[in-house]
Amino acid sequence: MQQSTSLLPLPMYAGSLLLVSAIMMRVSRWRVGLCLLAGLLIGAGYATGRAHIRLEARVPDALDRTTVTWQGTVTGLPERADGGVRFVFKPDATSDGAGSIGPLALSWYPDDGLDESMTRVRPGARFSLTIRLRQASSLFNPGGFDHAGWYLAKGIGGLGYVKNGVLIATSGPSVDATRDRLRTWIESEISPPVAGPLLAMALGDQSRISDTQWDTFRVTGTAHLVAISGLHVGIVAGLVAACVGGIWRRVPWLVCRIPARHAALCCAVLAALAYAALAGFGIPVVRALIMLSVAAIALIGARQSAPFRVLLLAMVAVLVFDPWAVLSAGFWLSFSAVAALMLVLSGRLARQPRWRQFLLAQAAISWMSLPIVLGVFGAPSLISPLANALAIPVVSIVLVPVLLLAVVSGSSSLLSLAAWVLEHLMTALSAMAGWSIELSWTSPPPWLVMITCAALVVSLLPRGTPTRRVAALCVLPLMLWRPEGPSTGAVWATVIDVGQGLSVLVRTASHSLLYDTGRAYYRGGDAGRSVVLPALSKAGVHQLDMLVLSHDDNDHVGGAESVMSGVRVQQVVGGVGVELKDRTVDPCVAGVSWRWDGVAFDWLYPDHGPAAAADNDRSCVLRIRASGHALLLTGDITRDGEARLISGTDLSDVWAVVAPHHGSKSSSSPAFVNAVNAEHVIFSAGYKNPYHHPARVVVERWEAHGTRSWNTATVGAVTAALGQGGPHIEGRVTNGRRYWHRH
């Protein structure tokens, strides 16, 4: 259901369920299959009902990009950075227009710096805020992150930024207020580089972890150690269960009243519940808490339930709580890890040493997680098993227990000890990150991941199982899989949906070129890291033969440094004024041409004449030709640049053109449109961008000429293919839309 493009009406599920029930009462032969079908209908109907409720809680179209003044309450832990604060705000239902709108993810960055009201944004505080509202939207790219789906799963109704606000009432006692005080205490005691991961492991607050630390965790495959999840909940529950059980068994009158096992399990669940509250009841933590509770109930009930039946029951309970969990890689990684442990450690008659069980468990988890890691992230690290073999014991046996004791007791000495352990662990992980070699694997399709997971389950079964060793070989197709690419003489050009900006990936049979890299964001980060690199990985591109930076505007070159740090770049070519640190930028000059795999590339502009006065008219213009058709990449040239371009160049073979300057009124002159005579024009623009690109008059001018227009803001990434069966063009939304997407 979560993969559907639209929601079916609930009466359809009810009617289907009644029909299946009626058939079941009359036919006994297919009762098992009908029971499964009835269960699927109930589950799909329940998830659909929950989805309808979530969709109703989103910011409606009428309020998108409008300014409102609402009263409400701050929830969760606010994040303070760069002179501002980001927080979740739950508007009152009584506020004018708020109605049933869910919590809002807001940012508050006053132009005149931190003001007194903003410093008092605390959990539970009540404010009257003037907010510029915005609906959550997604960029549609192969391998791209779905922001709209992520916000929907978290129950966030919309986004916005605060223009001004007034404090109505300060916060009272609450769990979040306690978490906020603990965060302040940890930050006052520990220096920032170490405080970030400590806050993540103690309170679930990952906002203080630096990009460098995230890179270390990613390369070593240890990011799960700082994101509170099943491992941390299991550590807390296991320690409490061991302590309570050990003490309980030594007090006869306690054992006579309540079995030690039951007491240990109950205390373990209560401890996990307290830890979940300390972590802010994040979805991964609640998921682990539900799994633990289901297992505890099964053990306390003294039922000899099969382990996998308990695991299946836990999965059902998690999906009842959160139907969107299936969209999270953490959901599948958690259950695959538990399943791997059950397969290799349970039901074995021969007893093994503890150290061998630990190594076997680590190997089984890594083996079982491999298809999911490849399917989601694409490039596993070879150093990950070694890094986890070191980090998991340190975190589970030393760091987390000491840290939680420090938080509970308020001991600065214990907190300093935890910081010392973490500092040395980070030093070791950083060294391992330097040794690591990331393999250039490409994310395989979901169907191949599912088949491989099923085969790996068979490979972990006990010795003597038929086809056990053969099943292990089924991982080879997954590791050797490569995405489809253009053949010799053909070229594929994908205009990546980077929002307001431009980035075009051009591929031939054995070469790749990236034309521009999108923009750098105002408050940190850039499209190169968050959008372009995932798109390159999904396409199987791990090296660029040429990186073109058309001109020095931020929305075209802002992501260049991130792209060059993520993939190997053989040559950088740029327009006048483009400069990079520690990298030579070759100029693009009209008249220079080359061929890759039977495809012709020509620089058409700028020429050898005097440099254009405007930066936009210094843009590199590239023509790509294959099988008698051409694609034209124009950067941000204006009417002046267009006039110089068409004055001495025949553009009659252009089949598709990326519109100059995102469809601005200053470009796409009638003379240029007539000279190009393209069948398709592609506008790279942001959804509801403040510049109103592409201008309506420009779109109408192209369409009046018989040209079909494509806008990345509405259709996502657009791919134009020349050669290999004739020219073809399509938008990403044709196969990437889900029911929660608005456009």
XYZ file of C-alpha atoms in Angstrom:
743
model
C 0.000 0.000 0.000
C 2.853 2.389 0.813
C 4.074 2.060 -2.784
C 0.741 3.074 -4.333
C 0.238 6.322 -6.215
C -3.183 6.982 -4.677
C -5.297 5.762 -1.769
C -8.263 3.517 -2.394
C -11.512 4.417 -0.587
C -12.020 2.605 2.721
C -15.465 1.183 1.739
C -13.692 -0.807 -0.988
C -11.602 -2.613 1.636
C -14.666 -3.217 3.806
C -16.629 -4.620 0.894
C -13.787 -6.875 -0.189
C -13.368 -8.164 3.363
C -17.080 -8.991 3.607
C -16.896 -10.832 0.285
C -13.860 -12.858 1.379
C -15.571 -13.688 4.699
C -18.699 -14.882 2.880
C -16.647 -17.118 0.573
C -14.721 -18.475 3.549
C -17.916 -19.548 5.288
C -19.022 -21.576 2.266
C -15.729 -22.946 0.910
C -13.302 -24.854 3.161
C -10.764 -25.922 0.546
C -9.053 -22.536 0.257
C -9.588 -21.388 3.829
C -5.891 -20.821 4.578
C -5.404 -18.686 1.489
C -8.610 -16.787 2.177
C -7.491 -16.121 5.750
C -4.239 -14.666 4.443
C -6.160 -12.535 1.954
C -8.464 -11.313 4.728
C -5.447 -10.404 6.844
C -3.935 -8.449 3.949
C -7.198 -6.570 3.432
C -7.402 -5.704 7.129
C -3.808 -4.508 7.169
C -4.160 -2.482 3.963
C -7.428 -0.975 5.166
C -5.917 -0.028 8.512
C -2.867 1.559 6.863
C -5.111 3.409 4.425
C -7.218 4.779 7.267
C -4.120 5.975 9.108
C -2.842 7.539 5.884
C -6.099 9.458 5.375
C -5.771 10.867 8.904
C -2.161 11.947 8.283
C -3.054 13.569 4.967
C -5.852 15.522 6.618
C -3.334 16.905 9.144
C -1.092 18.463 6.486
C -0.982 22.144 5.568
C -3.710 22.599 2.921
C -3.088 24.132 -0.484
C -4.925 27.296 0.531
C -2.355 28.032 3.267
C 0.769 27.111 1.324
C 3.179 30.084 1.086
C 0.900 32.234 3.268
C 1.660 34.032 6.544
C -0.397 33.212 9.642
C -0.268 34.046 13.336
C -0.948 31.025 15.492
C -0.608 30.083 19.126
C 0.772 26.729 20.145
C 3.299 24.694 22.092
C 6.927 23.755 21.456
C 7.437 19.974 21.457
C 10.572 17.849 21.413
C 14.095 19.231 21.730
C 14.815 22.499 19.882
C 18.044 22.594 17.857
C 20.160 25.750 18.163
C 22.754 26.538 15.508
C 24.057 29.420 13.392
C 22.321 32.118 15.399
C 18.904 30.512 15.100
C 16.751 27.680 16.335
C 14.803 24.852 14.688
C 11.943 23.226 16.562
C 8.606 21.424 16.299
C 5.548 23.542 17.030
C 2.038 22.140 17.665
C -0.519 24.849 16.845
C -3.680 25.086 18.916
C -6.774 23.765 17.178
C -8.515 26.978 18.220
C -6.074 29.142 16.229
C -7.663 30.692 13.161
C -7.129 28.292 10.238
C -5.123 25.725 12.199
C -7.982 23.252 12.496
C -6.595 19.704 12.502
C -3.148 20.618 11.148
C -0.418 18.521 12.736
C 2.898 19.656 14.228
C 5.006 22.043 12.164
C 8.786 21.880 11.671
C 9.832 25.529 12.040
C 13.053 27.511 11.793
C 13.641 30.883 13.446
C 16.568 32.946 12.188
C 16.001 36.636 13.002
C 17.749 39.109 10.735
C 19.008 41.098 13.724
C 20.435 38.083 15.568
C 19.234 36.128 18.579
C 16.382 37.949 20.365
C 15.072 37.400 23.877
C 11.924 35.521 22.878
C 13.837 33.085 20.682
C 16.246 32.197 23.487
C 13.259 31.008 25.501
C 12.160 28.408 22.969
C 12.047 25.432 25.307
C 10.056 22.188 25.347
C 6.530 22.901 26.542
C 6.775 26.698 26.146
C 3.751 28.417 24.604
C 4.215 31.040 21.899
C 2.242 33.220 19.566
C 4.184 33.012 16.287
C 3.880 34.715 12.933
C 4.789 31.935 10.497
C 5.384 31.750 6.779
C 3.900 28.314 6.029
C 5.129 25.854 3.438
C 3.994 22.405 2.421
C 6.504 19.568 2.581
C 7.641 18.600 -0.915
C 10.156 16.245 -2.473
C 12.706 16.346 -5.253
C 12.080 13.495 -7.697
C 15.348 11.822 -8.644
C 16.616 8.266 -9.052
C 18.016 7.325 -5.640
C 16.838 10.608 -4.129
C 15.630 11.098 -0.567
C 11.858 11.520 -0.229
C 11.443 14.447 2.172
C 7.647 14.546 1.855
C 7.358 10.858 2.779
C 9.808 11.307 5.670
C 7.796 14.174 7.137
C 4.547 12.238 6.676
C 5.970 9.222 8.537
C 7.045 11.495 11.405
C 3.591 13.058 11.584
C 4.805 16.548 10.582
C 1.992 18.561 9.021
C 4.110 21.190 7.309
C 7.143 23.452 7.373
C 7.719 27.141 7.881
C 9.914 29.903 9.187
C 9.097 32.301 12.004
C 9.001 36.020 11.239
C 8.430 37.040 14.852
C 7.025 35.582 18.033
C 5.899 36.377 21.558
C 6.303 34.092 24.570
C 2.954 33.402 26.243
C 3.949 30.977 28.988
C 7.152 29.232 30.039
C 7.469 25.481 30.043
C 6.407 23.353 32.980
C 7.714 19.973 34.174
C 7.772 17.371 31.397
C 9.921 14.609 29.957
C 11.154 16.886 27.169
C 11.988 19.629 29.685
C 14.065 17.097 31.618
C 15.829 16.079 28.412
C 16.558 19.727 27.661
C 18.133 20.236 31.103
C 20.244 17.111 30.663
C 21.428 18.343 27.272
C 22.450 21.674 28.775
C 24.346 19.841 31.535
C 26.205 17.557 29.108
C 27.150 20.487 26.852
C 28.475 22.447 29.833
C 30.623 19.538 31.008
C 31.964 18.116 27.716
C 33.662 19.806 24.768
C 31.625 19.998 21.506
C 33.451 17.357 19.394
C 32.739 14.636 21.954
C 29.462 16.028 23.284
C 27.694 15.465 19.950
C 27.835 11.633 19.890
C 27.210 11.512 23.666
C 24.009 13.527 23.269
C 22.941 11.220 20.446
C 23.458 8.068 22.539
C 21.921 9.486 25.715
C 19.062 11.664 24.479
C 18.624 10.845 20.800
C 19.738 14.367 19.825
C 21.946 14.050 16.729
C 22.051 17.758 15.876
C 25.503 18.278 17.453
C 27.289 15.563 15.449
C 29.602 17.220 12.922
C 29.790 16.329 9.223
C 33.301 14.954 9.778
C 32.040 12.607 12.480
C 29.139 11.485 10.296
C 31.611 10.710 7.496
C 33.659 8.598 9.914
C 30.586 6.679 11.064
C 29.423 6.190 7.475
C 32.751 4.923 6.160
C 33.219 2.529 9.083
C 29.586 1.377 9.071
C 29.066 2.370 12.719
C 26.384 5.060 12.357
C 23.892 2.761 14.074
C 25.909 3.085 17.293
C 25.063 6.780 17.711
C 21.447 6.519 16.555
C 19.432 5.174 19.473
C 17.860 1.993 18.161
C 17.362 -1.644 19.023
C 20.993 -2.105 20.074
C 20.846 0.574 22.769
C 17.421 -0.513 24.008
C 18.671 -4.087 24.137
C 21.760 -3.030 26.097
C 19.672 -1.235 28.715
C 17.101 -4.023 28.947
C 19.788 -6.720 29.139
C 21.775 -4.972 31.882
C 18.672 -4.332 33.981
C 17.399 -7.881 33.470
C 20.771 -9.349 34.492
C 21.038 -7.182 37.626
C 17.428 -7.676 38.747
C 17.485 -11.413 38.019
C 20.776 -11.882 39.868
C 19.531 -10.054 42.967
C 16.042 -11.575 42.871
C 17.330 -15.147 42.878
C 19.267 -14.479 46.091
C 16.197 -13.344 48.067
C 14.044 -16.436 48.842
C 10.843 -14.625 49.811
C 10.891 -12.695 46.515
C 11.424 -15.850 44.461
C 8.539 -17.544 46.277
C 6.146 -14.787 45.261
C 7.284 -13.841 41.753
C 9.638 -15.914 39.595
C 12.981 -14.222 39.045
C 12.589 -14.529 35.297
C 9.286 -12.665 35.317
C 10.637 -9.923 37.555
C 13.709 -9.485 35.376
C 11.607 -9.240 32.212
C 9.185 -6.711 33.725
C 12.007 -4.526 35.002
C 13.771 -4.787 31.646
C 10.676 -3.517 29.827
C 10.237 -0.679 32.358
C 13.901 0.296 31.958
C 13.543 0.249 28.172
C 10.430 2.410 28.510
C 12.344 4.934 30.622
C 15.189 4.964 28.108
C 12.699 5.459 25.272
C 11.284 8.467 27.115
C 14.796 9.836 27.623
C 15.384 9.447 23.878
C 12.185 11.307 23.044
C 10.189 8.255 21.890
C 11.754 8.339 18.445
C 10.242 5.892 15.989
C 13.260 3.498 15.944
C 13.280 3.445 19.754
C 9.554 2.774 20.010
C 9.941 0.044 17.404
C 12.604 -1.651 19.524
C 10.471 -1.184 22.661
C 7.518 -2.889 20.982
C 9.694 -5.802 19.877
C 11.057 -6.200 23.407
C 7.582 -6.005 24.953
C 6.172 -8.659 22.622
C 9.073 -11.003 23.403
C 8.680 -10.381 27.166
C 4.944 -11.096 27.059
C 5.592 -14.348 25.200
C 8.176 -15.446 27.794
C 6.093 -14.402 30.802
C 3.108 -16.241 29.354
C 5.152 -19.452 29.648
C 4.226 -20.400 26.132
C 6.672 -22.421 24.092
C 6.253 -20.167 21.091
C 8.519 -20.594 18.110
C 11.050 -17.727 18.010
C 10.068 -16.730 14.509
C 6.406 -16.630 15.497
C 7.298 -14.137 18.215
C 9.350 -12.156 15.689
C 6.409 -12.092 13.271
C 4.089 -10.949 16.059
C 6.540 -8.166 16.937
C 6.605 -7.088 13.291
C 2.809 -6.917 13.210
C 2.776 -4.874 16.427
C 5.344 -2.435 14.990
C 3.311 -1.983 11.807
C 0.146 -1.378 13.821
C 1.964 1.378 15.673
C 3.682 2.770 12.567
C 2.411 1.622 9.133
C 5.149 3.710 7.473
C 7.927 1.682 9.121
C 8.251 -0.422 5.953
C 9.671 2.665 4.209
C 12.595 2.817 6.640
C 15.817 0.910 6.104
C 16.135 0.663 9.896
C 12.974 -1.464 10.066
C 14.347 -4.072 7.686
C 17.848 -3.961 9.157
C 16.491 -4.462 12.692
C 14.345 -7.458 11.853
C 16.948 -9.005 9.560
C 19.550 -8.738 12.345
C 17.251 -10.427 14.870
C 16.337 -13.111 12.332
C 20.031 -13.757 11.656
C 20.722 -14.157 15.379
C 17.848 -16.620 15.703
C 19.072 -18.624 12.732
C 22.637 -19.067 13.951
C 22.258 -19.117 17.752
C 18.964 -20.864 18.496
C 18.054 -24.514 18.064
C 21.669 -25.710 18.145
C 22.473 -28.763 20.274
C 26.227 -28.210 20.506
C 27.334 -25.491 22.952
C 29.950 -23.035 21.740
C 32.329 -20.680 23.577
C 31.078 -17.140 24.155
C 33.717 -15.592 21.920
C 32.775 -17.882 19.069
C 29.086 -17.082 19.501
C 29.889 -13.355 19.368
C 31.922 -13.687 16.164
C 29.274 -15.935 14.616
C 26.554 -13.424 15.509
C 28.514 -10.513 14.009
C 29.185 -12.447 10.813
C 25.534 -13.517 10.498
C 24.225 -9.970 11.012
C 26.654 -8.547 8.445
C 25.820 -11.332 5.996
C 22.062 -10.946 6.384
C 22.227 -7.156 6.225
C 24.335 -7.087 3.052
C 21.421 -7.092 0.545
C 19.600 -4.329 2.433
C 22.740 -2.216 2.782
C 23.458 -2.614 -0.927
C 19.841 -1.888 -1.837
C 19.632 1.303 0.231
C 23.169 2.694 0.410
C 24.865 1.027 -2.541
C 28.486 1.088 -1.320
C 29.372 -0.937 1.784
C 32.697 -0.464 3.518
C 35.160 -3.325 3.733
C 36.339 -2.053 7.127
C 32.827 -2.188 8.610
C 33.062 -5.712 10.161
C 36.364 -4.890 11.887
C 35.125 -1.481 13.054
C 31.936 -2.980 14.474
C 33.848 -5.821 16.142
C 35.729 -3.142 18.097
C 32.974 -0.561 18.555
C 30.009 -2.733 19.526
C 31.647 -4.273 22.641
C 33.031 -0.896 23.731
C 29.673 0.822 23.280
C 27.519 -1.939 24.743
C 29.726 -3.031 27.657
C 31.356 0.259 28.675
C 30.136 3.436 27.008
C 26.331 3.190 27.177
C 26.179 1.815 30.761
C 28.599 4.467 32.060
C 26.826 7.237 30.150
C 23.378 6.278 31.418
C 24.647 5.951 34.982
C 26.095 9.441 34.647
C 22.775 10.804 33.365
C 20.728 9.117 36.098
C 23.090 10.038 38.928
C 24.199 13.436 37.644
C 27.833 12.448 38.178
C 30.303 14.635 36.304
C 33.050 12.068 36.907
C 31.121 9.289 35.171
C 30.250 11.649 32.336
C 33.929 12.528 31.905
C 34.777 8.813 31.881
C 32.202 8.211 29.124
C 33.663 11.130 27.158
C 37.185 9.711 27.553
C 36.065 6.298 26.264
C 34.240 7.876 23.320
C 37.190 10.104 22.439
C 39.535 7.130 22.166
C 36.929 5.122 20.258
C 36.513 7.976 17.760
C 40.296 8.119 17.337
C 40.346 4.422 16.473
C 37.376 4.736 14.100
C 38.958 7.722 12.360
C 42.115 5.684 11.791
C 40.054 2.797 10.404
C 38.197 5.198 8.119
C 41.563 6.053 6.598
C 42.212 2.385 5.843
C 38.788 1.748 4.368
C 38.169 0.995 0.716
C 34.586 1.598 -0.385
C 33.549 -0.646 -3.230
C 31.891 0.966 -6.242
C 28.674 -1.025 -6.130
C 25.365 0.270 -7.390
C 22.051 -0.034 -5.573
C 20.214 -3.065 -7.039
C 16.436 -3.139 -7.657
C 14.116 -4.172 -4.763
C 13.103 -7.470 -6.386
C 16.733 -8.624 -6.507
C 17.243 -7.612 -2.865
C 14.202 -9.663 -1.797
C 15.348 -12.763 -3.689
C 18.847 -12.483 -2.202
C 17.480 -12.086 1.344
C 15.435 -15.263 0.938
C 18.504 -17.127 -0.331
C 20.635 -15.884 2.576
C 18.056 -17.163 5.063
C 18.570 -20.636 3.598
C 22.352 -20.219 3.748
C 22.191 -19.597 7.525
C 20.206 -22.749 8.288
C 21.981 -25.616 10.149
C 24.424 -27.933 8.437
C 22.835 -30.615 6.354
C 20.120 -28.351 4.971
C 19.735 -29.064 1.242
C 21.014 -26.321 -1.100
C 22.517 -24.444 1.884
C 25.853 -23.781 0.195
C 24.301 -23.122 -3.177
C 22.030 -20.499 -1.611
C 25.070 -18.571 -0.400
C 26.149 -18.141 -4.029
C 22.927 -16.249 -4.742
C 24.565 -13.117 -3.369
C 26.778 -12.926 -6.479
C 24.049 -11.600 -8.847
C 23.359 -8.848 -6.314
C 27.002 -7.826 -6.099
C 27.583 -8.037 -9.851
C 24.399 -6.210 -10.842
C 24.885 -3.047 -12.887
C 22.204 -0.606 -14.051
C 21.315 -0.332 -17.704
C 23.262 2.278 -19.654
C 23.495 3.700 -23.166
C 25.089 1.681 -25.943
C 27.800 2.855 -28.313
C 26.539 5.769 -30.398
C 23.836 6.686 -27.859
C 23.733 9.271 -25.081
C 21.490 9.692 -22.034
C 21.167 13.122 -20.436
C 19.317 13.461 -17.116
C 18.340 16.918 -15.894
C 18.479 16.239 -12.159
C 15.764 17.789 -10.013
C 17.926 19.973 -7.741
C 15.199 22.503 -7.007
C 16.085 26.058 -8.031
C 19.333 25.404 -9.873
C 20.807 23.163 -12.545
C 22.649 19.864 -12.794
C 22.676 17.582 -15.839
C 24.238 14.104 -15.932
C 25.332 13.079 -19.431
C 26.311 9.443 -20.064
C 27.642 7.599 -23.078
C 28.616 3.928 -23.250
C 31.827 4.410 -21.223
C 32.033 8.101 -20.287
C 30.212 10.474 -17.940
C 29.933 14.260 -17.844
C 28.235 16.379 -15.198
C 27.079 19.836 -16.273
C 26.708 21.987 -13.095
C 26.135 20.781 -9.536
C 23.172 22.644 -8.060
C 23.329 25.198 -5.258
C 24.749 25.552 -1.780
C 22.060 26.056 0.871
C 21.854 29.191 2.983
C 22.099 27.374 6.322
C 24.666 24.759 5.377
C 24.807 21.778 3.040
C 24.389 21.751 -0.720
C 22.609 19.954 -3.538
C 25.850 18.298 -4.598
C 25.961 16.171 -1.466
C 22.249 15.669 -0.858
C 20.917 15.303 -4.424
C 23.584 14.945 -7.124
C 25.808 12.308 -5.495
C 22.865 9.936 -4.748
C 21.718 10.347 -8.361
C 25.217 9.494 -9.612
C 25.373 6.453 -7.351
C 21.979 5.215 -8.529
C 23.144 5.539 -12.136
C 26.307 3.571 -11.369
C 28.561 6.577 -11.992
C 31.587 6.537 -9.684
C 33.898 8.592 -11.881
C 33.314 11.707 -13.976
C 35.401 12.168 -17.090
C 34.444 15.837 -17.099
C 32.808 18.207 -14.621
C 31.450 21.341 -16.279
C 30.736 24.448 -14.179
C 28.933 26.683 -16.637
C 29.439 29.939 -14.672
C 30.023 31.074 -11.121
C 26.422 31.522 -9.870
C 25.709 29.634 -6.654
C 22.756 27.683 -8.070
C 25.101 26.152 -10.672
C 28.390 25.599 -8.798
C 27.383 25.526 -5.115
C 27.666 21.742 -4.893
C 30.948 21.396 -6.801
C 33.222 20.725 -3.814
C 30.883 18.032 -2.477
C 30.685 16.309 -5.852
C 34.476 16.273 -6.217
C 34.847 14.837 -2.717
C 32.340 12.074 -3.496
C 33.478 10.882 -6.946
C 36.695 10.944 -8.947
C 36.805 13.799 -11.462
C 39.263 13.606 -14.356
C 38.835 17.135 -15.753
C 37.065 20.324 -14.640
C 35.894 22.796 -17.269
C 34.323 26.127 -16.379
C 33.177 29.490 -17.617
C 34.972 32.788 -17.063
C 35.362 33.521 -13.366
C 34.884 29.959 -12.092
C 37.569 29.050 -9.555
C 38.039 26.064 -7.247
C 40.388 25.396 -4.359
C 43.337 23.171 -5.253
C 41.932 22.345 -8.692
C 42.693 23.698 -12.161
C 39.659 24.806 -14.153
C 40.066 24.627 -17.926
C 38.092 27.198 -19.946
C 35.275 26.281 -22.302
C 35.905 27.900 -25.694
C 33.648 27.871 -28.734
C 34.978 25.652 -31.501
C 36.485 22.955 -29.303
C 34.907 19.528 -29.900
C 35.505 15.872 -29.044
C 33.860 12.460 -29.394
C 33.022 9.815 -26.812
C 31.729 6.410 -27.924
C 30.453 7.788 -31.230
C 28.751 10.825 -29.645
C 29.858 14.341 -30.630
C 30.353 17.140 -28.094
C 30.837 20.779 -29.157
C 31.429 23.966 -27.180
C 29.340 26.617 -28.920
C 29.812 29.530 -26.519
C 31.528 31.670 -25.273
C 33.703 32.565 -28.245
C 37.111 34.249 -28.340
C 35.600 37.730 -28.301
C 35.545 40.106 -25.319
C 34.117 38.682 -22.107
C 30.436 39.337 -21.594
C 29.559 42.045 -19.091
C 27.004 39.899 -17.268
C 28.036 36.737 -15.398
C 25.120 34.816 -16.900
C 26.369 35.523 -20.423
C 29.674 33.859 -19.578
C 27.927 30.482 -19.378
C 29.374 27.496 -21.217
C 26.982 26.289 -23.924
C 27.372 22.629 -24.909
C 25.807 20.778 -27.838
C 25.628 16.961 -27.745
C 24.838 15.126 -30.993
C 23.961 11.488 -31.667
C 22.137 9.821 -34.579
C 21.244 13.118 -36.229
C 19.678 14.711 -33.164
C 21.162 17.179 -30.684
C 20.683 18.267 -27.076
C 21.602 21.831 -26.133
C 22.768 22.845 -22.628
C 22.668 26.637 -22.311
C 23.425 27.565 -18.696
C 22.057 31.016 -17.815
C 22.682 32.960 -21.020
C 20.401 35.954 -21.539
C 18.992 37.387 -24.758
C 22.348 39.016 -25.518
C 24.143 35.699 -25.201
C 21.442 33.976 -27.262
C 21.875 36.533 -30.040
C 25.652 35.964 -30.150
C 25.119 32.197 -30.088
C 22.657 31.987 -32.976
C 24.448 34.575 -35.116
C 27.093 32.128 -36.301
C 25.784 28.685 -35.354
C 23.300 26.389 -37.101
C 21.027 24.907 -34.397
C 18.490 23.270 -36.690
C 19.411 19.770 -35.478
C 18.520 20.506 -31.827
C 15.840 18.053 -30.697
C 15.767 19.077 -27.012
C 17.095 22.117 -25.164
C 17.551 22.893 -21.476
C 15.969 26.345 -21.310
C 18.380 29.217 -20.632
C 18.252 30.688 -17.113
C 15.524 28.315 -15.872
C 12.914 29.966 -18.111
C 13.505 33.539 -16.974
C 11.896 36.433 -18.866
C 15.405 37.644 -19.670
C 16.040 34.582 -21.848
C 14.338 32.446 -24.517
C 13.870 35.323 -26.936
C 11.580 34.768 -29.959
C 14.650 34.741 -32.224
C 16.330 32.039 -30.120
C 13.182 29.899 -29.959
C 12.811 30.104 -33.747
C 16.483 29.329 -34.371
C 16.565 26.309 -32.062
C 13.311 24.826 -33.379
C 13.400 22.098 -30.709
C 10.712 19.499 -30.130
C 11.254 19.559 -26.338
C 12.334 22.226 -23.843
C 13.296 21.352 -20.268
C 12.994 23.903 -17.457
C 15.106 23.228 -14.362
C 13.319 25.141 -11.600
C 12.285 24.823 -7.975
C 8.747 24.004 -6.881
C 6.920 27.323 -6.270
C 10.260 29.156 -6.372
C 10.312 32.868 -5.426
C 11.511 33.885 -8.913
C 8.423 32.364 -10.573
C 10.588 30.382 -13.004
C 9.709 29.444 -15.628
C 7.856 32.610 -16.579
C 4.452 31.915 -18.045
C 5.147 34.065 -21.110
C 8.296 32.020 -21.835
C 6.466 28.693 -21.549
C 3.736 29.971 -23.866
C 6.362 31.190 -26.352
C 7.945 27.741 -26.595
C 4.598 25.937 -26.756
C 3.302 28.313 -29.436
C 6.253 27.166 -31.518
C 5.102 23.548 -31.140
C 7.656 22.647 -28.477
C 6.604 20.394 -25.609
C 7.703 21.744 -22.218
C 9.002 19.755 -19.242
C 9.471 21.297 -15.785
C 11.529 19.477 -13.139
C 9.400 21.198 -10.468
C 6.371 19.182 -11.576
C 7.731 16.056 -13.301
C 11.011 15.564 -11.408
C 14.248 14.560 -13.117
C 13.907 14.531 -16.910
C 15.919 12.073 -19.013
C 16.475 12.635 -22.730
C 17.956 9.734 -24.724
C 19.465 10.173 -28.190
C 20.296 7.224 -30.430
C 19.616 3.624 -29.392
C 16.181 3.329 -31.008
C 15.491 6.995 -31.646
C 15.121 10.025 -29.379
C 13.067 9.563 -26.233
C 12.273 11.713 -23.176
C 10.516 11.024 -19.870
C 10.067 12.494 -16.380
C 10.822 10.791 -13.076
C 7.302 11.290 -11.685
C 5.974 8.741 -14.168
C 7.393 5.971 -11.956
C 8.241 7.694 -8.671
C 5.002 9.256 -7.445
C 3.406 8.112 -4.182
C 0.062 9.004 -2.645
C 1.587 11.615 -0.332
C 3.160 13.672 -3.128
C 1.316 16.867 -3.994
C 2.805 17.510 -7.456
